[in-house]
Amino acid sequence: MTVHKIVCWDCGADVNDPYVNTCPKCGGLLSVKIDLEPIKEMKPKDLRKEPLGVWRYAPFLPVDPANKVSIQEGGTPLYKTCRLAEEVGLSRAYVKFDGLNPTGSFKDRGMTVGVSRAKELGAKIVGCASTGNTSASLAAYAAKADMKCAVFLPSGKVAAGKLAQALFYGAKVLSVDGNFDEALDLARKMADARKLYLLNSINPYRPEGQKSVLFEIIDQLEYDVPDRIILPVGNAGNISAIHKAIQELKEVGWIDKVPMLTGIQAAGAAPIAKAFDAEKIDFIPEDHPETIATAIRIGNPVSGRKALRAIYDTGGYSTTVTDEEIVDSQRLLGKTEGVCVEPASAASIAGLRKLISAGVIDRDEKVVCICTGNGLKDPDTIIKSSPSPIPCKNSVEEVERILSL
Ligand SMILES: *Cc1c(COP(=O)(O)O)cnc(C)c1O
Ligand SMILES: [Zn+2]
């Protein structure tokens, strides 16, 4: 099994208690330190005996694969999106469609590792706060692992498909009076009192699984590293995990180039994009985040400082997009590529278009957009932005008239 330890990302202290989610010394964020020495003896092709997916990268993961709780997460397609590229004026664009994970979002990548860890520790009850997808994912993995599960959702602000999933898999669904940041505070209090094992991305094992999206992209491109990776940023766990994966691949000598990490936020929930704009390494939390893209409707991102470091370290960028731009890009991706993503995921496409227009992205760059969640999670948004079905009598003439044949 991979040798690893938990360290404080801020002060570097070793943290020995598996149930804390912040540094007991300084209150800082935690991070897993993997012993990469054995991997330096390996080559990328040594991993290819396993199918494409999270567990192909087991040497980089802090959980024994013998204990894994898995429903075949990861292994999602990397589409070469030629029509989209032409539409936005780029020579090469790719979409990594993580909406094709078992519960329809990238959260499954972190959850398979996090729940496997919970099982190793003998946890009886797992929990999380969520804008929807984390709870859908945790509820599924808890079912698979035969654990009790409680999820804390901001009342009235969760997309229908996500809520249906959490209920369906048998979690106790608590509709909390407040927004996501407040629901997370409550879940953290329960975890600090050791009443449940917390599986938000502040738990350092979750991001370890989320590293796999970067490993897969590089693997699918035959280790020809893209110039830029664009993704939506909410709580900032994903961009931080991807940065960590890049650092680890560099350290083992499997890549020597680094993609520019480009984080997109919704205009109404943009603490990181604003900090980037002001060239700050820390952000100012926002009290009333608001956007149609509920998965990134977050004002106080837990991993915000990690995200800013990821962006600065890789020469990346951050900006905001409006709800209108998000919905427009969601439709563009559907129309040009046959890919249906949820609004938060479309933020990456909207960001791509905005940054090409602004001259930040060069038209010759090789760009990968990560689309984090499936459009079917949130059918209401799609139906609202689409034309209505056309009433049609049961007659050939009527059809010909409507189709102008
Ligand atoms: C969770 C989520 C995000 C935001 O990811 P963070 O790690 O919180 O930045 C974006 N899109 C979708 C679909 C999500 O479920
Ligand atoms: Zn510390």
Short mmCIF file of N, CA and C and ligand atoms in Angstrom, two decimals, residues 8-13 23-29, ligand 2:
data_model
loop_
_atom_site.label_atom_id
_atom_site.label_comp_id
_atom_site.label_asym_id
_atom_site.label_seq_id
_atom_site.Cartn_x
_atom_site.Cartn_y
_atom_site.Cartn_z
N CYS A 8 -0.07 19.52 7.64
CA CYS A 8 -0.76 20.81 7.52
C CYS A 8 -0.22 21.54 6.30
N TRP A 9 -1.13 21.98 5.46
CA TRP A 9 -0.75 22.68 4.22
C TRP A 9 -0.16 24.05 4.56
N ASP A 10 -0.54 24.59 5.72
CA ASP A 10 -0.08 25.93 6.10
C ASP A 10 1.24 25.90 6.87
N CYS A 11 1.29 25.11 7.98
CA CYS A 11 2.49 25.18 8.82
C CYS A 11 3.38 23.95 8.67
N GLY A 12 2.92 22.94 7.94
CA GLY A 12 3.75 21.76 7.68
C GLY A 12 3.76 20.72 8.79
N ALA A 13 3.02 20.97 9.89
CA ALA A 13 3.02 20.02 11.02
C ALA A 13 2.46 18.66 10.60
N CYS A 23 -5.72 21.72 10.98
CA CYS A 23 -4.51 21.52 11.77
C CYS A 23 -4.76 21.85 13.25
N PRO A 24 -4.48 20.89 14.16
CA PRO A 24 -4.68 21.17 15.58
C PRO A 24 -3.76 22.30 16.08
N LYS A 25 -2.62 22.53 15.39
CA LYS A 25 -1.69 23.58 15.83
C LYS A 25 -2.12 24.97 15.36
N CYS A 26 -2.41 25.11 14.05
CA CYS A 26 -2.63 26.46 13.51
C CYS A 26 -4.00 26.65 12.87
N GLY A 27 -4.81 25.58 12.83
CA GLY A 27 -6.14 25.71 12.21
C GLY A 27 -6.10 25.66 10.69
N GLY A 28 -4.91 25.39 10.12
CA GLY A 28 -4.75 25.42 8.65
C GLY A 28 -5.40 24.24 7.95
N LEU A 29 -5.35 24.28 6.62
CA LEU A 29 -5.90 23.21 5.78
C LEU A 29 -4.96 22.00 5.80
ZN ZN B 2 -0.80 24.01 10.84
#
